[in-house]
C-alpha positions as a Python dict, from the first residue, in 0.01 Angstrom:
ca = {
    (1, 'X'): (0, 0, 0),
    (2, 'X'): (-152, -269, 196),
    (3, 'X'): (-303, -126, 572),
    (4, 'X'): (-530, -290, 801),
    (5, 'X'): (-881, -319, 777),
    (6, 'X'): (-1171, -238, 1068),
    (7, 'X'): (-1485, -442, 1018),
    (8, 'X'): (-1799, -286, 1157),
    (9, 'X'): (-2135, -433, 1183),
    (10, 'X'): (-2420, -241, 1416),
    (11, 'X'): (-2770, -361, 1528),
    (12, 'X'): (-3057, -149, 1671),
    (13, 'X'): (-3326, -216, 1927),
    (14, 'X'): (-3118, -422, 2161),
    (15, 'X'): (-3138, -363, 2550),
    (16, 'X'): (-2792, -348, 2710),
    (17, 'X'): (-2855, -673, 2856),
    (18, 'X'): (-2927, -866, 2514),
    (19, 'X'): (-2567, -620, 2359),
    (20, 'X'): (-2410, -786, 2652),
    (21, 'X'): (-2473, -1111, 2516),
    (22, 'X'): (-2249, -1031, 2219),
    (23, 'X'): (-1946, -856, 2433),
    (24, 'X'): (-1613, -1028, 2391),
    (25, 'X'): (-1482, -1144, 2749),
    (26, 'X'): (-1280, -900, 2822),
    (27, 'X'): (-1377, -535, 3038),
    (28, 'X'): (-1642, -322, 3075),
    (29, 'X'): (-1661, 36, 3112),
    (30, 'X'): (-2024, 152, 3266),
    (31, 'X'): (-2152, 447, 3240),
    (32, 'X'): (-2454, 595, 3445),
    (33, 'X'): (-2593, 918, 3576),
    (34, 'X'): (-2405, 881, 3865),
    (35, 'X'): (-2104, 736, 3853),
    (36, 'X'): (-1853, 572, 3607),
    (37, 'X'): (-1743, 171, 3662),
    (38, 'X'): (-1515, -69, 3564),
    (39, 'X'): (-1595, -420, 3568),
    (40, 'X'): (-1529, -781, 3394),
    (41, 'X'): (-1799, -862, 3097),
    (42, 'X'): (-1876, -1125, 3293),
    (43, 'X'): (-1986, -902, 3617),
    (44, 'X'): (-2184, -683, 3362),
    (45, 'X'): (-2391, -957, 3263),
    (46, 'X'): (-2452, -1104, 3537),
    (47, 'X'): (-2513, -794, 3770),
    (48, 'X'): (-2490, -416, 3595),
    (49, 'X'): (-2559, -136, 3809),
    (50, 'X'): (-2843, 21, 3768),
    (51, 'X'): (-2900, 280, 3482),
    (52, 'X'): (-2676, 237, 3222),
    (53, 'X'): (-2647, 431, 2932),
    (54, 'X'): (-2351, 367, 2771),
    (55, 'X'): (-2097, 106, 2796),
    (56, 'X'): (-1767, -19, 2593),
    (57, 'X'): (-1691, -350, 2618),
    (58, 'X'): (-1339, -489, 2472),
    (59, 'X'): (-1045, -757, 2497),
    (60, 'X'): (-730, -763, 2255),
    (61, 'X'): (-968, -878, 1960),
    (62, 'X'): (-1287, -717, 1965),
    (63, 'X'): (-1489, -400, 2116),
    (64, 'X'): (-1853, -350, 2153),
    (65, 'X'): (-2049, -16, 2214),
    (66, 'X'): (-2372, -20, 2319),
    (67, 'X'): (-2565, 352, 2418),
    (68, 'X'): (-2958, 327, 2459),
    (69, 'X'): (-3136, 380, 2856),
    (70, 'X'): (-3256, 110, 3120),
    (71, 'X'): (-3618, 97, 2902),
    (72, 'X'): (-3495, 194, 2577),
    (73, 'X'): (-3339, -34, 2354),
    (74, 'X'): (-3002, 126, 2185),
    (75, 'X'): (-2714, 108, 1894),
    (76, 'X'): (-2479, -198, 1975),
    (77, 'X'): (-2142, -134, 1742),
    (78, 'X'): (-1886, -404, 1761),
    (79, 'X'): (-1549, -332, 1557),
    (80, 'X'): (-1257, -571, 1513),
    (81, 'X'): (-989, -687, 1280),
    (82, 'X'): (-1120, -1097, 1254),
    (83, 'X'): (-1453, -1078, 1031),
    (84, 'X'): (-1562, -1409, 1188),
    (85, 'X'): (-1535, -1227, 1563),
    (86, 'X'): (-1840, -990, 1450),
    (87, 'X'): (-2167, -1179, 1583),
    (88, 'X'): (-2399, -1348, 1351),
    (89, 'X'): (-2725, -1181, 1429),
    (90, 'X'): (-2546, -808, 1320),
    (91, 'X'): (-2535, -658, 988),
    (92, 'X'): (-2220, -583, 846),
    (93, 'X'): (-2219, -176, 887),
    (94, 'X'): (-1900, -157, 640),
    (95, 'X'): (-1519, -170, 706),
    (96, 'X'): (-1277, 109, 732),
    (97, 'X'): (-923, 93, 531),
    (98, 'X'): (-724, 231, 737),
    (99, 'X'): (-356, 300, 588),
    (100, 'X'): (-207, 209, 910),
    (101, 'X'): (-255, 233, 1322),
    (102, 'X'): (-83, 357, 1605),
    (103, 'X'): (-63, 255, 1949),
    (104, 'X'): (-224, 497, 2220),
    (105, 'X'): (-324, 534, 2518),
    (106, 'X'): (-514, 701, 2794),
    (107, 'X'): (-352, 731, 3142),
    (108, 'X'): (-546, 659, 3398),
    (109, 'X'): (-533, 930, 3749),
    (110, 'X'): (-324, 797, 4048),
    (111, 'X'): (-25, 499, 4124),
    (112, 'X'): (-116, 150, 4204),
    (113, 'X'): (-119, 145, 4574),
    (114, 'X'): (-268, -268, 4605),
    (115, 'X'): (-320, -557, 4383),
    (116, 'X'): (-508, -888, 4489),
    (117, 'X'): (-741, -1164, 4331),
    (118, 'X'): (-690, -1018, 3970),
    (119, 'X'): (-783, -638, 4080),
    (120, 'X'): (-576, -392, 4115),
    (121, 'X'): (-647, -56, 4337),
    (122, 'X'): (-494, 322, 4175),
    (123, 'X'): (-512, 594, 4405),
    (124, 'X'): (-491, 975, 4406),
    (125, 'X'): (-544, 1238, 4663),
    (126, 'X'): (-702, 1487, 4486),
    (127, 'X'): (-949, 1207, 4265),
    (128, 'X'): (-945, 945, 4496),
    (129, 'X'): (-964, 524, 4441),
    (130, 'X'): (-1021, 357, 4058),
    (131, 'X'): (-1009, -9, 4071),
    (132, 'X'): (-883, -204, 3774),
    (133, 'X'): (-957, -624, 3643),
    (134, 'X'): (-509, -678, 3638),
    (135, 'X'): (-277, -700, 3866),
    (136, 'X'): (-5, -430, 3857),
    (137, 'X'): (320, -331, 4058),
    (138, 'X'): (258, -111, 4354),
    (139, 'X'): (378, 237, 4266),
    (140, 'X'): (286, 145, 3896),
    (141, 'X'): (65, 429, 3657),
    (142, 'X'): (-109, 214, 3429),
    (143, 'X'): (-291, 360, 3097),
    (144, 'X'): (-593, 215, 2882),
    (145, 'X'): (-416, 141, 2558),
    (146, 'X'): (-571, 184, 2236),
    (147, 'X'): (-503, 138, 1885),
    (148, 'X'): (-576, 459, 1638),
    (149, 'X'): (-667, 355, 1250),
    (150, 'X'): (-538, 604, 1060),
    (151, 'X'): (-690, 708, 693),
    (152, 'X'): (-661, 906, 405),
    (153, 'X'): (-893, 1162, 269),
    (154, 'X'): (-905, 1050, -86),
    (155, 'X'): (-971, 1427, -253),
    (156, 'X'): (-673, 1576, -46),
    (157, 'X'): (-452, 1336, 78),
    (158, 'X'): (-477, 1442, 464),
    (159, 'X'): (-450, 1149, 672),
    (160, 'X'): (-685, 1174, 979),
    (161, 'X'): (-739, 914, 1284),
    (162, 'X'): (-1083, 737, 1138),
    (163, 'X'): (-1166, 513, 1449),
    (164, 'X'): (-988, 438, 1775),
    (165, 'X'): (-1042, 73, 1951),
    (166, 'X'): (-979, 4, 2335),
    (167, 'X'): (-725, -277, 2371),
    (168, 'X'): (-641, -376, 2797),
    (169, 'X'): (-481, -168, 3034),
    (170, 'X'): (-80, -206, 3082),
    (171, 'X'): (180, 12, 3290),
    (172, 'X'): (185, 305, 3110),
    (173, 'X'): (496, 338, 2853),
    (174, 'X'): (723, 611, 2986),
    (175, 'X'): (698, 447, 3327),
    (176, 'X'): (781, 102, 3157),
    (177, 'X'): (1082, 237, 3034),
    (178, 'X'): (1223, 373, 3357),
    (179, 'X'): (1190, 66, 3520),
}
């Protein structure tokens, strides 16, 4: 049986401004002590906000984890399917043989209430405002998709969810499907 395989390669002692260097163009999910953000790659790199200590970078293709502190250089993990997307300047940390993937997804708290100049603004009262890189319909919930790579414990058999890869955000399926 032929499945899909997850290259891997990791580098230490980069700052999240040199990981950023490496990060597909895609989106970027920022985390500090104070507050969570979504932005483009491109925004990241060229302005972060301050304190970041973990952040996942990803398109269709490619993701890239980074986790260190504003002084202290981190882990930078980029996984994807295409060998020749993993950067140069990282050793190959392995691939994972996964026996096949699944589609997920994470849906993300409120409806799209406004979308303008590639953004689009999800609201809830008891949460409050999230604003997304995409334009969606108004009234729209919209979910972080992901793909799962499934594989199997070779002593037993039992088949497990190895690694999980952000993809894009889209309007979440079950909505999709009413429309």
């Amino acid at each position: 049986m032929t499945g899909t395989i997850l290259h891997v390669a990791a580098r230490d002692g980069l700052t999240f401004a040199e990981a950023m260097r490496h990060a597909p163009d895609g989106i970027a999910l920022l985390t500090t002590p104070w507050r969570y953000e979504v932005a483009t790659a491109a925004e990241a790199r060229r302005a972060a906000p301050e304190g970041v200590f973990e952040a996942r970078v990803f398109d269709e293709r490619t993701e890239l984890r980074w986790l260190g502190g504003p002084d202290d250089p981190g882990r930078t993990v980029v996984l994807t399917e295409d060998p020749a997307a993993l950067p140069a300047a990282f050793p190959d940390a392995g691939r994972l043989e996964a026996v096949g993937t699944e589609t997920g997804g994470y849906l993300l708290w409120g409806r799209v209430v406004e979308a303008s100049d590639g953004w689009t603004t999800l609201t809830t009262e008891r949460i409050g405002t999230l604003r997304i890189p995409g334009e969606f319909g108004r009234g729209d919930r919209v979910a972080l998709t992901t793909r799962e790579y499934i594989a199997r414990e070779p002593d037993h058999g039992n088949a497990y969810i190895a690694e999980e890869r952000l993809l894009s955000f889209e309007v979440s399926a079950p909505h999709r499907e009413k429309a």
